[in-house]
Short mmCIF file of C-alpha atoms in Angstrom, two decimals:
data_model
loop_
_atom_site.label_atom_id
_atom_site.label_comp_id
_atom_site.label_asym_id
_atom_site.label_seq_id
_atom_site.Cartn_x
_atom_site.Cartn_y
_atom_site.Cartn_z
CA MET A 21 2.53 60.56 -43.48
CA CYS A 22 -0.91 61.80 -42.39
CA PRO A 23 -0.80 64.25 -39.45
CA PHE A 24 -3.19 63.99 -36.51
CA PRO A 25 -6.15 66.41 -36.77
CA SER A 26 -5.87 69.55 -34.68
CA SER A 27 -8.34 70.41 -31.95
CA ARG A 28 -10.31 72.70 -34.24
CA HIS A 29 -10.80 69.88 -36.77
CA ILE A 30 -12.19 67.35 -34.25
CA PRO A 31 -15.76 68.76 -34.01
CA ALA A 32 -16.03 68.80 -37.80
CA ALA A 33 -14.83 65.20 -38.02
CA LEU A 34 -17.34 64.11 -35.35
CA ALA A 35 -20.12 65.90 -37.20
CA ASP A 36 -19.22 64.13 -40.43
CA CYS A 37 -19.14 60.77 -38.62
CA TRP A 38 -22.53 61.42 -37.03
CA LYS A 39 -23.96 62.45 -40.39
CA THR A 40 -22.64 59.26 -42.02
CA SER A 41 -24.10 57.12 -39.21
CA SER A 42 -27.49 58.80 -39.54
CA GLU A 43 -27.50 58.24 -43.30
CA GLU A 44 -26.67 54.55 -42.82
CA GLN A 45 -29.50 54.15 -40.30
CA SER A 46 -31.89 55.87 -42.68
CA SER A 47 -30.74 53.63 -45.54
CA GLU A 48 -31.17 50.53 -43.38
CA SER A 49 -34.70 51.58 -42.43
CA GLU A 50 -35.56 52.11 -46.08
CA LEU A 51 -34.21 48.65 -46.95
CA LYS A 52 -36.28 47.06 -44.18
CA ALA A 53 -39.39 48.84 -45.44
CA GLN A 54 -38.70 47.71 -49.00
CA LEU A 55 -38.08 44.16 -47.81
CA GLN A 56 -41.36 44.13 -45.92
CA THR A 57 -43.16 45.34 -49.04
CA HIS A 58 -41.45 42.58 -51.01
CA TYR A 59 -42.67 39.95 -48.53
CA VAL A 60 -46.24 41.20 -48.84
CA THR A 61 -46.05 41.18 -52.64
CA GLU A 62 -44.53 37.67 -52.66
CA ARG A 63 -47.28 36.36 -50.38
CA GLU A 64 -49.98 37.87 -52.60
CA VAL A 65 -48.41 36.33 -55.72
CA LYS A 66 -48.21 32.89 -54.07
CA GLN A 67 -51.83 33.08 -52.94
CA SER A 68 -52.94 33.91 -56.48
CA LEU A 69 -50.91 30.96 -57.81
CA TYR A 70 -52.48 28.65 -55.22
CA ALA A 71 -55.93 29.81 -56.31
CA LYS A 72 -55.11 29.02 -59.94
CA GLU A 73 -53.73 25.60 -58.96
CA GLU A 74 -56.99 24.72 -57.25
CA GLU A 75 -58.78 25.40 -60.54
CA ILE A 76 -56.30 23.74 -62.91
CA ILE A 77 -55.03 20.65 -61.06
CA PRO A 78 -58.43 18.89 -60.79
CA LEU A 79 -58.80 19.30 -64.55
CA LEU A 80 -55.31 17.92 -65.21
CA LEU A 81 -55.96 14.88 -63.03
CA ARG A 82 -58.88 13.94 -65.25
CA LEU A 83 -56.60 13.57 -68.26
CA PRO A 84 -55.85 9.85 -68.64
CA ASN A 85 -52.40 8.55 -69.44
CA PHE A 86 -51.64 6.66 -72.58
CA VAL A 87 -51.67 2.91 -72.01
CA GLN A 88 -48.12 1.55 -72.12
CA ALA A 89 -47.79 -1.76 -73.96
CA PRO A 90 -45.85 -4.29 -71.84
CA SER A 91 -42.55 -5.51 -73.21
CA LYS A 92 -41.68 -9.16 -73.82
CA THR A 93 -39.63 -9.18 -70.63
CA ILE A 94 -42.59 -8.03 -68.54
CA LYS A 95 -44.93 -10.56 -70.14
CA SER A 96 -42.46 -13.38 -69.53
CA GLN A 97 -42.19 -12.47 -65.83
CA CYS A 98 -45.95 -12.57 -65.24
CA SER A 99 -46.38 -16.12 -64.05
CA GLU A 100 -46.88 -18.27 -60.94
CA TYR A 101 -43.80 -19.10 -58.86
CA SER A 102 -42.93 -21.64 -56.16
CA SER A 103 -44.85 -24.79 -55.37
CA ARG A 104 -47.63 -24.72 -52.84
CA PRO A 105 -46.48 -26.15 -49.51
CA THR A 106 -48.23 -28.91 -47.62
CA PHE A 107 -48.76 -28.71 -43.86
CA PRO A 108 -49.48 -31.42 -41.26
CA PHE A 109 -52.30 -29.18 -40.00
CA HIS A 110 -55.23 -27.36 -41.55
CA PRO A 111 -54.37 -23.69 -42.27
CA THR A 112 -56.67 -21.27 -40.50
CA SER A 113 -57.53 -17.66 -41.16
CA HIS A 114 -55.85 -15.03 -38.99
CA VAL A 115 -59.33 -13.69 -38.21
CA ASP A 116 -60.33 -17.04 -36.71
CA ILE A 117 -57.08 -17.28 -34.76
CA GLY A 118 -57.37 -13.73 -33.43
CA GLY A 119 -61.02 -14.20 -32.60
CA ALA A 120 -60.08 -16.80 -30.01
CA ASP A 121 -58.26 -14.17 -27.93
CA ILE A 122 -60.20 -10.97 -28.64
CA ILE A 123 -63.79 -10.10 -29.33
CA LEU A 124 -64.03 -8.75 -32.87
CA ARG A 125 -66.62 -6.01 -33.15
CA HIS A 126 -67.45 -3.66 -35.98
CA GLU A 127 -66.15 -0.60 -34.18
CA PRO A 128 -62.89 1.38 -34.13
CA ARG A 129 -60.07 -0.50 -32.44
CA LEU A 130 -56.33 -0.95 -32.73
CA CYS A 131 -54.84 -4.43 -33.17
CA TYR A 132 -51.12 -5.20 -33.04
CA LEU A 133 -49.01 -8.17 -33.95
CA LYS A 134 -47.07 -9.70 -31.09
CA GLY A 135 -44.53 -12.41 -30.51
CA ALA A 136 -43.24 -14.33 -33.52
CA THR A 137 -45.64 -12.64 -35.95
CA ALA A 138 -44.38 -9.18 -34.95
CA LEU A 139 -40.77 -10.29 -35.40
CA LEU A 140 -41.63 -11.78 -38.79
CA HIS A 141 -43.21 -8.52 -39.92
CA LEU A 142 -40.17 -6.48 -38.83
CA GLN A 143 -37.79 -8.91 -40.50
CA LEU A 144 -39.74 -8.77 -43.77
CA CYS A 145 -39.61 -4.96 -43.74
CA ARG A 146 -35.88 -5.11 -43.10
CA PHE A 147 -35.43 -7.73 -45.83
CA PHE A 148 -37.01 -5.64 -48.58
CA SER A 149 -35.40 -2.41 -47.35
CA GLU A 150 -31.93 -3.97 -47.52
CA ARG A 151 -32.60 -5.37 -51.00
CA LEU A 152 -33.74 -1.97 -52.27
CA LEU A 153 -30.66 -0.35 -50.75
CA ALA A 154 -28.43 -2.83 -52.58
CA LEU A 155 -30.27 -1.96 -55.80
CA GLY A 156 -29.08 1.65 -55.50
CA SER A 157 -32.16 3.11 -53.84
CA THR A 158 -31.87 5.93 -51.29
CA PRO A 159 -33.71 5.61 -47.95
CA LEU A 160 -36.24 8.42 -47.55
CA SER A 161 -38.16 9.51 -44.49
CA GLY A 162 -41.10 11.38 -45.94
CA PRO A 163 -43.95 13.21 -44.19
CA ASP A 164 -47.14 11.55 -43.01
CA TRP A 165 -48.96 14.77 -43.87
CA VAL A 166 -48.83 16.33 -47.32
CA VAL A 167 -50.29 19.58 -48.64
CA ASP A 168 -52.94 18.95 -51.27
CA THR A 169 -54.94 21.34 -53.42
CA VAL A 170 -57.44 18.75 -54.59
CA LEU A 171 -58.50 16.70 -51.60
CA GLU A 172 -58.79 17.50 -47.91
CA GLY A 173 -58.50 14.57 -45.56
CA CYS A 174 -57.46 10.98 -46.02
CA GLY A 175 -58.65 8.54 -48.64
CA THR A 176 -57.89 6.62 -51.79
CA ASP A 177 -60.70 7.91 -54.02
CA PRO A 178 -61.51 11.64 -53.81
CA ASN A 179 -64.79 11.04 -55.64
CA ASN A 180 -66.04 8.51 -53.08
CA LEU A 181 -67.00 10.11 -49.78
CA ASP A 182 -67.39 6.70 -48.15
CA HIS A 183 -63.63 6.23 -48.43
CA THR A 184 -62.51 9.78 -47.64
CA MET A 185 -62.12 11.23 -44.17
CA ALA A 186 -61.94 15.01 -43.89
CA ILE A 187 -59.27 16.57 -41.66
CA GLU A 188 -60.47 20.12 -41.03
CA ASN A 189 -59.32 22.98 -38.83
CA LYS A 190 -61.85 24.90 -36.75
CA GLU A 191 -60.30 28.13 -38.01
CA HIS A 192 -59.34 27.79 -41.65
CA GLY A 193 -57.37 30.67 -43.15
CA GLY A 194 -57.53 29.56 -46.76
CA GLY A 195 -54.85 28.13 -49.02
CA HIS A 196 -53.92 24.48 -49.23
CA HIS A 197 -55.36 21.70 -47.07
CA MET A 198 -53.60 18.95 -45.14
CA HIS A 199 -53.88 15.34 -46.29
CA LEU A 200 -53.03 12.40 -44.01
CA VAL A 201 -51.53 9.65 -46.17
CA GLY A 202 -48.47 8.20 -44.39
CA SER A 203 -44.82 8.33 -45.37
CA SER A 204 -45.05 5.18 -47.51
CA ALA A 205 -47.85 6.58 -49.69
CA LEU A 206 -47.28 7.77 -53.22
CA ASP A 207 -48.40 11.26 -52.19
CA SER A 208 -45.49 11.51 -49.73
CA PHE A 209 -42.90 10.74 -52.42
CA ALA A 210 -44.56 13.18 -54.83
CA GLY A 211 -44.66 15.83 -52.11
CA TYR A 212 -40.92 15.43 -51.50
CA LEU A 213 -40.15 15.92 -55.21
CA THR A 214 -42.57 18.82 -55.72
CA ARG A 215 -40.71 21.76 -57.28
CA ARG A 216 -37.50 19.73 -57.30
CA GLN A 217 -35.53 18.83 -60.41
CA PRO A 218 -33.35 15.74 -59.75
CA LYS A 219 -30.09 16.12 -61.66
CA ASP A 220 -29.19 12.44 -61.63
CA VAL A 221 -31.94 10.22 -63.01
CA PRO A 222 -33.23 7.64 -62.47
CA ALA A 223 -33.66 8.90 -58.90
CA ARG A 224 -34.51 5.95 -56.65
CA PHE A 225 -36.07 6.24 -53.20
CA HIS A 226 -37.64 3.81 -50.75
CA THR A 227 -39.10 3.96 -47.29
CA VAL A 228 -40.50 1.82 -44.50
CA GLY A 229 -43.36 3.90 -43.19
CA ARG A 230 -46.97 4.17 -42.24
CA ARG A 231 -49.88 3.98 -44.65
CA TYR A 232 -53.28 5.41 -43.73
CA ILE A 233 -56.41 4.45 -45.63
CA ALA A 234 -59.89 5.64 -44.70
CA LYS A 235 -62.33 2.77 -45.18
CA CYS A 236 -64.97 3.94 -42.77
CA ASP A 237 -68.15 5.91 -43.32
CA ALA A 238 -67.24 9.56 -43.84
CA ARG A 239 -70.02 10.54 -41.41
CA LEU A 240 -68.04 8.95 -38.57
CA PRO A 241 -64.55 10.43 -39.05
CA GLY A 242 -61.71 9.81 -36.64
CA LEU A 243 -58.10 8.69 -36.64
CA PHE A 244 -59.04 5.45 -34.86
CA SER A 245 -61.27 4.50 -37.78
CA LEU A 246 -58.38 4.54 -40.25
CA THR A 247 -56.72 1.42 -41.56
CA GLN A 248 -53.10 1.82 -40.50
CA SER A 249 -50.22 -0.39 -41.55
CA THR A 250 -46.47 -0.37 -42.08
CA LYS A 251 -45.46 -0.68 -45.70
CA VAL A 252 -42.24 -0.95 -47.71
CA ALA A 253 -42.60 1.31 -50.74
CA ALA A 254 -40.24 2.15 -53.61
CA PHE A 255 -40.33 5.15 -55.93
CA VAL A 256 -38.30 5.95 -59.04
CA ALA A 257 -38.23 9.20 -61.03
CA CYS A 258 -36.84 8.75 -64.53
CA ARG A 259 -37.00 10.11 -68.04
CA ARG A 260 -39.74 8.95 -70.33
CA GLN A 261 -37.41 6.85 -72.49
CA GLN A 262 -36.01 5.14 -69.36
CA LEU A 263 -39.39 4.06 -68.05
CA MET A 264 -39.60 0.56 -69.53
CA PRO A 265 -35.99 -0.54 -68.75
CA THR A 266 -36.34 0.80 -65.20
CA PHE A 267 -39.68 -0.96 -64.76
CA GLU A 268 -38.24 -4.25 -66.04
CA GLU A 269 -35.22 -4.01 -63.72
CA LEU A 270 -37.34 -3.43 -60.64
CA LEU A 271 -39.85 -6.12 -61.61
CA VAL A 272 -37.14 -8.77 -62.07
CA ALA A 273 -35.52 -7.75 -58.78
CA VAL A 274 -38.78 -7.98 -56.82
CA LYS A 275 -39.49 -11.40 -58.34
CA GLN A 276 -36.07 -12.65 -57.20
CA TRP A 277 -36.62 -11.30 -53.68
CA TYR A 278 -39.92 -13.13 -53.36
CA GLN A 279 -38.27 -16.31 -54.63
CA GLU A 280 -35.68 -15.96 -51.86
CA LEU A 281 -38.53 -16.08 -49.35
CA GLU A 282 -39.65 -19.42 -50.85
CA MET A 283 -43.30 -18.47 -50.70
CA PRO A 284 -45.89 -19.12 -53.44
CA PHE A 285 -46.73 -15.98 -55.38
CA ARG A 286 -47.59 -14.83 -58.85
CA LEU A 287 -47.17 -11.69 -60.95
CA VAL A 288 -50.35 -10.54 -62.69
CA LEU A 289 -50.44 -8.06 -65.56
CA ALA A 290 -53.45 -5.75 -65.33
CA GLU A 291 -55.58 -5.36 -68.43
CA PRO A 292 -56.16 -1.80 -69.77
CA PRO A 293 -59.80 -1.63 -68.51
CA GLU A 294 -58.51 -2.36 -64.99
CA LEU A 295 -56.14 0.64 -64.97
CA SER A 296 -57.04 3.88 -63.23
CA LEU A 297 -56.77 7.27 -64.91
CA ILE A 298 -53.19 7.90 -63.79
CA GLU A 299 -51.90 4.42 -64.61
CA SER A 300 -50.15 3.43 -67.82
CA LEU A 301 -49.11 -0.10 -66.82
CA ARG A 302 -49.48 -2.20 -63.67
CA VAL A 303 -48.15 -5.54 -62.50
CA SER A 304 -49.59 -6.76 -59.20
CA ILE A 305 -47.83 -9.13 -56.81
CA GLU A 306 -50.19 -11.70 -55.34
CA HIS A 307 -49.35 -14.29 -52.70
CA GLU A 308 -51.15 -17.42 -51.62
CA VAL A 309 -53.79 -16.87 -48.98
CA HIS A 310 -54.17 -18.98 -45.85
CA ASP A 311 -56.30 -21.81 -47.22
CA GLY A 312 -53.83 -22.63 -50.01
CA ARG A 313 -56.53 -22.61 -52.69
CA GLU A 314 -56.34 -19.10 -54.12
CA PHE A 315 -54.17 -15.99 -54.32
CA GLY A 316 -54.69 -12.57 -52.78
CA GLU A 317 -53.01 -9.26 -53.52
CA SER A 318 -49.78 -8.77 -51.62
CA VAL A 319 -49.36 -6.12 -48.97
CA PHE A 320 -46.01 -5.29 -50.51
CA PRO A 321 -45.83 -2.61 -53.21
CA ALA A 322 -47.16 -3.33 -56.66
CA LEU A 323 -45.40 -1.82 -59.63
CA LEU A 324 -47.31 1.20 -60.83
CA PRO A 325 -45.80 3.51 -63.44
CA PHE A 326 -47.60 6.68 -64.33
CA GLN A 327 -46.92 10.17 -65.67
CA ALA A 328 -47.29 12.61 -62.79
CA GLU A 329 -45.74 15.60 -64.53
CA LEU A 330 -45.74 16.74 -68.12
CA GLU A 331 -41.94 16.97 -68.03
CA GLY A 332 -41.11 13.59 -66.56
CA THR A 333 -42.27 10.16 -65.59
CA PHE A 334 -42.47 8.56 -62.17
CA LEU A 335 -42.40 4.89 -61.34
CA ARG A 336 -43.77 3.50 -58.12
#
């Protein structure tokens, strides 16, 4: 049994307690100072890495992918489907129809679908989203803005200033730039998976989001001059040896979904000279245009596999 301290021991005990408290405060202050130093060092290291990325990434993007030979399954799917419908009226372009209600000028403006056409657009987005969900894809709400070390602004071709709109801050502190692409753009999916290592592959994602494309003169920048649309996009990250089976599965599924809509369309295999630097294989989905005499590229996602990292392969 421990006896209570006598009155002469109390001052010594208080002194020891005060000494211990002072030492703890001193130790805590030292830890805070060390932590602050660590933050500064970490920030300096990151800034040096960002500077190296800005030098290396543009060089890596110039390295073309190897052209992937299409399999027999892919070749057999590339054909024309559904018979062309006949109408009791003469089909008319949407530009001619819209021109009867609004004055079309070559200047920035926003146009919206309304009535039955707006409902049709929403239903089509829901249709493809539900089909992708049933295929095992995970809904993803990505950012409209992504951080980019190569290009500042919004555009599809960083080497063509006529199709690139710069988004700049009045006070720029260095580091990465912001790039307006929309959550359904490939950049948004890639930004989500940056510095992530999916454990379960293939990793399937899809989204119904905005897509921004700058098709105006770069000398007249502005958000109202962007082409904005809502797009259903799918993205798959898989191992290199899984690329072709995954591509075939998605291609067959998309073909079946279009057949459910009972609309004329065709799948077109792109020739190697038509591929961009990052593409290994591409199959475009084209649907019949308004006059019923030719096909135009679909607004829905084409299948575009490419190698975005040295360690893995992505499929869009």
